Coordinates of C-alpha atoms and ligand atoms in Angstrom, one line a residue:
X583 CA 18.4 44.7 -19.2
X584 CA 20.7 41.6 -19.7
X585 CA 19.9 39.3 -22.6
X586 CA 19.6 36.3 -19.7
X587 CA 17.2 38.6 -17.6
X588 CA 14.8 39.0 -20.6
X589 CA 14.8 35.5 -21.3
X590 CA 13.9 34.2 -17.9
X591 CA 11.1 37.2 -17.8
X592 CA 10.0 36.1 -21.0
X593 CA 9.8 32.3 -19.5
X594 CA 8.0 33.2 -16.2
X595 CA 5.3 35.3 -18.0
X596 CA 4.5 32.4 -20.4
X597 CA 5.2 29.6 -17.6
X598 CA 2.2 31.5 -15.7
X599 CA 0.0 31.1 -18.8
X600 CA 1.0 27.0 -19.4
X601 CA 0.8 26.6 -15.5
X602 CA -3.1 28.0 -15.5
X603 CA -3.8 26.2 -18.6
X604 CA -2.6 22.9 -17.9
X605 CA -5.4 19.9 -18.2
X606 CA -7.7 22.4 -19.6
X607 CA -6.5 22.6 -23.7
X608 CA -9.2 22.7 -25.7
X609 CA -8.0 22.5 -29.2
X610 CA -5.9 19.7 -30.4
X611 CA -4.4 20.4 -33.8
X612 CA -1.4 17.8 -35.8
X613 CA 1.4 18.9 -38.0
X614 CA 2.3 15.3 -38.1
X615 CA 0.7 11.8 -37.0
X616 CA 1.8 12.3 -33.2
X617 CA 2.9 15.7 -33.4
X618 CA 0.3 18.2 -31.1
X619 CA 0.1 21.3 -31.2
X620 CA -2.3 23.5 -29.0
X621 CA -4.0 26.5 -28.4
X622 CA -1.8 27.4 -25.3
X623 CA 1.3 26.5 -27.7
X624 CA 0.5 29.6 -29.8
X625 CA -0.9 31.7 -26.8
X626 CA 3.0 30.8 -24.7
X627 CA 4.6 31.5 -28.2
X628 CA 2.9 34.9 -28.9
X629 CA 3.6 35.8 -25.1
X630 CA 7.1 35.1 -25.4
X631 CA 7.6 36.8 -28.3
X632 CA 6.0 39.9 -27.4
X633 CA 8.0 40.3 -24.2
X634 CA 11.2 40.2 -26.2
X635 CA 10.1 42.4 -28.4
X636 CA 9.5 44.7 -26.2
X637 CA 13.3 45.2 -25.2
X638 CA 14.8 44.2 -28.5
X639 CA 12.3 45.2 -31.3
X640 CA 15.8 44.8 -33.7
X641 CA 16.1 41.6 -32.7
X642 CA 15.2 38.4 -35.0
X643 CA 13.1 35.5 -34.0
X644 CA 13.2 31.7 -34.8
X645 CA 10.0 30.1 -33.1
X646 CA 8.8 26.7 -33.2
X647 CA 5.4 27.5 -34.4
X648 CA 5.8 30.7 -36.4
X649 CA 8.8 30.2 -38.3
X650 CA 11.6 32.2 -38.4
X651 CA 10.9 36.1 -39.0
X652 CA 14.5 37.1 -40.6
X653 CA 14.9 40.9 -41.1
X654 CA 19.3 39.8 -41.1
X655 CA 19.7 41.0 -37.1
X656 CA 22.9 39.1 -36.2
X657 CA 21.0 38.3 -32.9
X658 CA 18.4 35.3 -33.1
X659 CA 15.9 34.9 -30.3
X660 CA 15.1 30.3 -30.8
X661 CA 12.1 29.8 -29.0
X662 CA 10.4 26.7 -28.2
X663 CA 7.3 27.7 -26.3
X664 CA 6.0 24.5 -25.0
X665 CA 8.4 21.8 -25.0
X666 CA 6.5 18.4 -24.2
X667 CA 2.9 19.3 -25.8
X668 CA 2.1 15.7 -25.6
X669 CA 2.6 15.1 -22.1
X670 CA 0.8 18.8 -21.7
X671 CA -2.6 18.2 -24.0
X672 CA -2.2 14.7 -21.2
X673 CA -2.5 16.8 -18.1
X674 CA 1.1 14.7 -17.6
X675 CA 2.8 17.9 -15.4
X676 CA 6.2 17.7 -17.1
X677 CA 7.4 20.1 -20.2
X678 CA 9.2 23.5 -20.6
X679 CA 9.7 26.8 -21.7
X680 CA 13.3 27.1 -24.1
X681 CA 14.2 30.4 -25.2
X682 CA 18.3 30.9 -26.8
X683 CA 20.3 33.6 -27.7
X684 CA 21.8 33.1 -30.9
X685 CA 24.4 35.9 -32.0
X686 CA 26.2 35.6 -35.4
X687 CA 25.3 31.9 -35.6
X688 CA 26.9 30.6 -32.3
X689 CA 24.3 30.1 -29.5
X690 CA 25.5 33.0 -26.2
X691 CA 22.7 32.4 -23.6
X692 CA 19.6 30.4 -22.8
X693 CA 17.3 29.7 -20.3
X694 CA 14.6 26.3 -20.0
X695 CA 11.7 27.0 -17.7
X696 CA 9.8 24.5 -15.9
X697 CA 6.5 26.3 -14.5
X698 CA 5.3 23.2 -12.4
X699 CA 8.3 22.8 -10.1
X700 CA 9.5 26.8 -10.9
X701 CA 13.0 25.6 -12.2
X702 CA 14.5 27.8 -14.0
X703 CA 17.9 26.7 -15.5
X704 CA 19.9 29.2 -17.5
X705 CA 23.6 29.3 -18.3
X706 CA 25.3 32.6 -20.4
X707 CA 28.4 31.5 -22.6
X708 CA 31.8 31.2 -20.5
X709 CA 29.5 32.1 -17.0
X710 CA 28.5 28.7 -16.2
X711 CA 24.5 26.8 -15.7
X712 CA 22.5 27.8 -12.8
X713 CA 19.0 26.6 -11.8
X714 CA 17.2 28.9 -9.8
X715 CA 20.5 31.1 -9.4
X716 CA 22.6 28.2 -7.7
X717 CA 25.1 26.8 -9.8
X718 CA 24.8 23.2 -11.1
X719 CA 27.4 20.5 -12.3
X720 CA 26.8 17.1 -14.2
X721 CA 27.2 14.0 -12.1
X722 CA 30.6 12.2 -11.7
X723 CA 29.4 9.1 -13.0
X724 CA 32.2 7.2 -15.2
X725 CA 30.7 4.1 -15.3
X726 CA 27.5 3.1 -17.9
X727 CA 26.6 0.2 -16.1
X728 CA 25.6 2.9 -12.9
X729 CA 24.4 5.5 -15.2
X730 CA 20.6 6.6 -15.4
X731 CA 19.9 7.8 -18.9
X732 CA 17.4 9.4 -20.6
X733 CA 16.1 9.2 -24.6
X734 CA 13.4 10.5 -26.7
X735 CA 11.6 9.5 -30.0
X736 CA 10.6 11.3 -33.0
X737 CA 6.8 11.4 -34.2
X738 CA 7.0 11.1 -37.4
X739 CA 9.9 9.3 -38.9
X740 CA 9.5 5.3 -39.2
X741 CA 13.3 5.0 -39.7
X742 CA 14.6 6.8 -36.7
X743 CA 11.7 5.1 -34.8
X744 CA 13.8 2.1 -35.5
X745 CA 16.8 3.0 -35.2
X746 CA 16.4 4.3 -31.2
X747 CA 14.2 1.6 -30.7
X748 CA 17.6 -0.6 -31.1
X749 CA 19.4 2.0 -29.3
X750 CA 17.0 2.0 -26.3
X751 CA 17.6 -2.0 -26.4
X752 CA 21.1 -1.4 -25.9
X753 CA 21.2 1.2 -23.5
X754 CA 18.5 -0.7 -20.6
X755 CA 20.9 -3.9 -21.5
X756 CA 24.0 -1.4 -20.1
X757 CA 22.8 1.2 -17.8
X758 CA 21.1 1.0 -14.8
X759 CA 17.7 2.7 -16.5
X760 CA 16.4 4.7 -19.3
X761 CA 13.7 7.0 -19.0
X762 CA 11.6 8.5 -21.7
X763 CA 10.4 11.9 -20.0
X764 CA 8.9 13.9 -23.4
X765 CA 10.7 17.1 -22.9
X766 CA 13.8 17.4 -24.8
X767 CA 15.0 20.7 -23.2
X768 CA 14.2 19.3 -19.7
X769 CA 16.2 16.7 -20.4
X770 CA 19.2 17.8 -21.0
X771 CA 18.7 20.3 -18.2
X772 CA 18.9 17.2 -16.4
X773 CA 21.9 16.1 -17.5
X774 CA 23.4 19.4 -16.5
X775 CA 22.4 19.2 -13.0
X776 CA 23.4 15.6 -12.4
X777 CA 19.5 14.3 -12.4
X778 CA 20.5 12.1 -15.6
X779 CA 24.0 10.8 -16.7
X780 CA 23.1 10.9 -20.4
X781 CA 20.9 11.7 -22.9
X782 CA 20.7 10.7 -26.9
X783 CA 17.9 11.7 -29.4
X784 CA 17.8 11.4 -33.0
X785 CA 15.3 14.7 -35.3
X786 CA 15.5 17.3 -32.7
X787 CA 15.0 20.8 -34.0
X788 CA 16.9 23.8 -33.1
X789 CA 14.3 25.0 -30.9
X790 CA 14.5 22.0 -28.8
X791 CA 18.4 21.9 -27.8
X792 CA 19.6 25.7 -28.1
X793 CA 19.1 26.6 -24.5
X794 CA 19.9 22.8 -23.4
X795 CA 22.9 22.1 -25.1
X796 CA 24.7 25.2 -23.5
X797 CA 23.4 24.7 -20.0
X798 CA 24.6 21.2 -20.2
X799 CA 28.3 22.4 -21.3
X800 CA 28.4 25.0 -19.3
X801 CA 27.7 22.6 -16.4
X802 CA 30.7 20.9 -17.2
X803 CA 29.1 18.3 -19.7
X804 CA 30.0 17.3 -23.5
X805 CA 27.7 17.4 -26.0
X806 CA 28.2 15.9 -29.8
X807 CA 26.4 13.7 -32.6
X808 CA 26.3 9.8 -31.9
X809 CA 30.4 9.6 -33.6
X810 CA 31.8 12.1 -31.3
X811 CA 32.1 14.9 -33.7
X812 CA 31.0 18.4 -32.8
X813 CA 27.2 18.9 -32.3
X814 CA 25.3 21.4 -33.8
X815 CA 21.6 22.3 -33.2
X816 CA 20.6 22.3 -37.0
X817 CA 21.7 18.4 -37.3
X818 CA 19.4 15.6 -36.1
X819 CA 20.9 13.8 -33.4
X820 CA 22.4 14.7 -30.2
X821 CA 24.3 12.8 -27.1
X822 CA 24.3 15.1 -24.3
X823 CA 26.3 13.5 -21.1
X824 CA 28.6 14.3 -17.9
X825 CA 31.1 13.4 -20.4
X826 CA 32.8 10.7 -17.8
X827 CA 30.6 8.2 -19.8
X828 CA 30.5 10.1 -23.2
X829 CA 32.7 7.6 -24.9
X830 CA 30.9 4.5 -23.5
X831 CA 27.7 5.7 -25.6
X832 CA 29.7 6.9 -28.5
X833 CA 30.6 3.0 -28.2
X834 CA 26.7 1.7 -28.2
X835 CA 25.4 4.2 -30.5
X836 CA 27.7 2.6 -33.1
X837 CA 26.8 -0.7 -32.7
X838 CA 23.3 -0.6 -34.9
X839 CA 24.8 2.2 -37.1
X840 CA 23.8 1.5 -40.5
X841 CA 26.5 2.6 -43.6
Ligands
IPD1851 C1 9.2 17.3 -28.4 C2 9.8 16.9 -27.1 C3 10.1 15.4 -26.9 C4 10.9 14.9 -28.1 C5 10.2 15.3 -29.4 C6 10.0 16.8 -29.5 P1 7.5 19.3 -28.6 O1 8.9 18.7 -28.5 O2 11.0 17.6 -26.9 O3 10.8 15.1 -25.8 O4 11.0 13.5 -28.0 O5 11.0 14.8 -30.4 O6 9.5 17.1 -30.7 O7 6.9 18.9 -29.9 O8 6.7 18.9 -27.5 O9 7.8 20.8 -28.6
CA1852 CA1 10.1 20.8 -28.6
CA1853 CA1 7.0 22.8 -28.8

């Protein structure tokens, strides 16, 4: 089977699993002040892992809550199994599934599921982004002042807290809104597909932006750290955009940089 076709299985059978689960967690447990992690977490992770496993047993994984299992397999399943636990253990109906393909260090496929309105976006290297099979484009916005944009925020670092809190004051002073969804993969899906112009967080994990950050370029979008310099998903901060307003952003990101 195709490395994409596995994914998406993968994403469906734990999607099923979050979608029957959803306002009924029972165990809340924190690695960090406001970071949540719960039961159906580990139950979407183990799910997902086992279903690759199943057709790649060679393969290595990198997963959000088990770590990464090396055995030095040049292909690296990244796996975040429940993208927006806060707004899940809430009963707030919007998170994801992420599942990338990373092959000698460069990420090759991905897909992000999301079980409550059955999107599933996925995008191969050089074959463009697709949701649910059709193919999707970012928007053709070139103008910040018309843009809608979205952000998120760390849990458990003071500084960047800070630091986006300025940012977020710049952006609603120049865009036409900012939303703050909780679900980092869905949100640069977003972009991808036109729903959102841009999109800048700051301590993202790999987990969160593999499958994202190549469905957004391969739906035509740019993708880079807050200077403009080439983005990659083991530094913390990301701009994701249509790229027609990419530079505009660059341009309000540096106004509060510090040093
Ligand atoms: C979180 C979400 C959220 C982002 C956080 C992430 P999790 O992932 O992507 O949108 O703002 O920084 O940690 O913990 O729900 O998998
Ligand atoms: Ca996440
Ligand atoms: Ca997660």
């Amino acid at each position: 089977m195709l490395y994409i076709n596995v994914a998406e299985k993968a994403a469906r059978e734990a999607g099923e699993v979050l979608k029957a689960n959803l306002g009924k967690v029972k165990e809340i447990t924190f690695k960090g002040k406001n970071s949540l992690v719960t039961e159906v977490d580990k139950l979407s992770e183990d799910i997902i892992i086992g279903s690759i496993k199943r057709s790649f047993p060679s393969h290595d994984v990198f997963a959000e809550e088990s770590g990464r299992r090396s055995t030095g397999s040049a292909y690296v399943w990244i796996i975040d199994p429940l993208d927006g636990t806060t707004n899940y253990a809430h009963g707030y109906p919007f998170f994801s599934i992420s599942i990338a393909l990373e092959v000698d260090g460069a990420v090759k496929a991905g897909v992000v599921y999301d079980p409550v309105k059955d999107e599933m976006f996925s995008a191969e290297l050089g074959k463009g982004a697709f949701m649910n099979g059709e193919a999707i484009r970012v928007s053709g916005s070139t103008r910040l002042d018309e843009s809608h944009l979205v952000t998120g925020f760390v849990h458990d670092d003071e500084s960047m807290v800070e630091e986006n809190l300025k940012h977020f004051g710049d952006f609603i002073r120049r865009s036409r809104a900012v939303r703050r969804d909780g679900s980092a993969a869905l949100d640069l899906c977003y972009v991808a597909c036109g729903r959102f112009d841009g999109f800048w967080e700051l301590g993202l994990n790999p987990w969160d932006t593999a499958a994202g950050v190549l469905i957004v370029e391969e739906a035509g979008g740019r993708v880079t750290n807050f200077t403009g310099d080439e983005y990659s998903i083991y530094v913390k901060e990301i701009l994701a955009s249509n790229s027609g307003i990419h530079s505009e952003m660059i341009d309000v990101l540096s106004m509060n940089r510090s040093g």
